[in-house]
Short mmCIF file of C-alpha atoms in Angstrom, two decimals:
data_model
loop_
_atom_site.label_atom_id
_atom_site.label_comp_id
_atom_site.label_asym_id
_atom_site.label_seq_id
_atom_site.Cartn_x
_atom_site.Cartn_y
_atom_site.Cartn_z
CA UNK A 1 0.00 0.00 0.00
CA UNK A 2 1.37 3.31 -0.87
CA UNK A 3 1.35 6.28 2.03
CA UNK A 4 1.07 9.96 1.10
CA UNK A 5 4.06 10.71 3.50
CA UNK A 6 6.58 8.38 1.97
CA UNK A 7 9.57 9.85 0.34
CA UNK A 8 9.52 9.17 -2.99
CA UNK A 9 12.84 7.81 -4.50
CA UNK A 10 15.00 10.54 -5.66
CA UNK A 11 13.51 13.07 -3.91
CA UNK A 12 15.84 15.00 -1.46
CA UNK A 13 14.60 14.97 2.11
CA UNK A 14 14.35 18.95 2.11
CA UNK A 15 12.11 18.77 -0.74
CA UNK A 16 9.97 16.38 0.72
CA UNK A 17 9.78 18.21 3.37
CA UNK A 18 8.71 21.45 1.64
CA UNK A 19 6.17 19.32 -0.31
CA UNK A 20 4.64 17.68 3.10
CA UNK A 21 4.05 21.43 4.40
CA UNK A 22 2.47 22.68 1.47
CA UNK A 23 -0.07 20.22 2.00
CA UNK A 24 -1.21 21.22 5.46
CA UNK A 25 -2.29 24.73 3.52
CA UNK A 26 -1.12 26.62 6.19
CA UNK A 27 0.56 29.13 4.20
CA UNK A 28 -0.41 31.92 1.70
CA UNK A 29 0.29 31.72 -1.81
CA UNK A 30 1.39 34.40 -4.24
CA UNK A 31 -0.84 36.06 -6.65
CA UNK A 32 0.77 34.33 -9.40
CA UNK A 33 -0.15 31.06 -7.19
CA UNK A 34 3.72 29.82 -6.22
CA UNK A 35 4.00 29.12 -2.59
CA UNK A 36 7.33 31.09 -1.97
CA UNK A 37 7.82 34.75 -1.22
CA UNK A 38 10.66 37.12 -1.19
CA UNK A 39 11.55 39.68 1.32
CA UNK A 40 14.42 42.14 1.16
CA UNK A 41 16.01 42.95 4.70
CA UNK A 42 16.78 47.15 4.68
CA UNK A 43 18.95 48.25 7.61
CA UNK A 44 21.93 50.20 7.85
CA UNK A 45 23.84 47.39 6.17
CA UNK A 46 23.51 46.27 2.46
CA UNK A 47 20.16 44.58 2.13
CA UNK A 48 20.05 40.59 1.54
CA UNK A 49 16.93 38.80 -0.25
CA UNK A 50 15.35 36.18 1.65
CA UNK A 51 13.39 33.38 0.49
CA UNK A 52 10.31 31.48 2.42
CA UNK A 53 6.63 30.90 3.21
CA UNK A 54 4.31 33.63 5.04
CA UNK A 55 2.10 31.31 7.50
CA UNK A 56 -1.73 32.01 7.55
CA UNK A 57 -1.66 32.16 11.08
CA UNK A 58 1.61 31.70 12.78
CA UNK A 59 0.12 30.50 16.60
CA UNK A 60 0.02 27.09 15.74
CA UNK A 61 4.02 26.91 14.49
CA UNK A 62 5.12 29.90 17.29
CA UNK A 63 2.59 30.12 20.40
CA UNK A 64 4.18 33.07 21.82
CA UNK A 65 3.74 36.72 20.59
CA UNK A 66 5.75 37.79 17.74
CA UNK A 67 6.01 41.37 16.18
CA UNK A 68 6.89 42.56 12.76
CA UNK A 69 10.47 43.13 12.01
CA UNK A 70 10.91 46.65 10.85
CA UNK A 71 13.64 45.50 8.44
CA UNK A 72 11.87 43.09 6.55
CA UNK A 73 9.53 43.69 3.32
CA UNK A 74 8.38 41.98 0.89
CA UNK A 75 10.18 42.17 -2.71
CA UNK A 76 8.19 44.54 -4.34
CA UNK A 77 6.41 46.56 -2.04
CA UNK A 78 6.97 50.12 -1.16
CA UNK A 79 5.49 50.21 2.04
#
């Protein structure tokens, strides 16, 4: 019997990974309906990009209170 959550062969086990929490839905897709997002990091230093998922609601993964990071934005944005 084949299982949903067995690693395919050939599949790297950070990929699998990624897959496995894409299917929980737990995250919010792009417009363009990709699953990753990328945020530039503006400080006093040169900025980096930064590549990831934005969580739907973040309690479940971090229970305690988290605030926004002033120097993080999303690729893109102005504001």
């Amino acid at each position: 019997e084949s299982s949903n959550t067995a690693r395919p062969e050939g599949v790297t086990d950070w990929q699998w990974l990624q897959k496995q929490f894409e299917r929980l839905g737990q995250h919010r897709k792009r417009p363009d309906g990709l699953n990753l997002w990328t945020c530039e990091v503006c400080g006093p230093r040169p900025g980096k990009r930064l590549h990831g998922y934005l969580l739907l609601e973040p309690h479940p993964v971090m229970p305690a209170v988290t605030f926004d990071n002033p120097y993080l934005r999303l690729a893109g944005k102005t504001a």
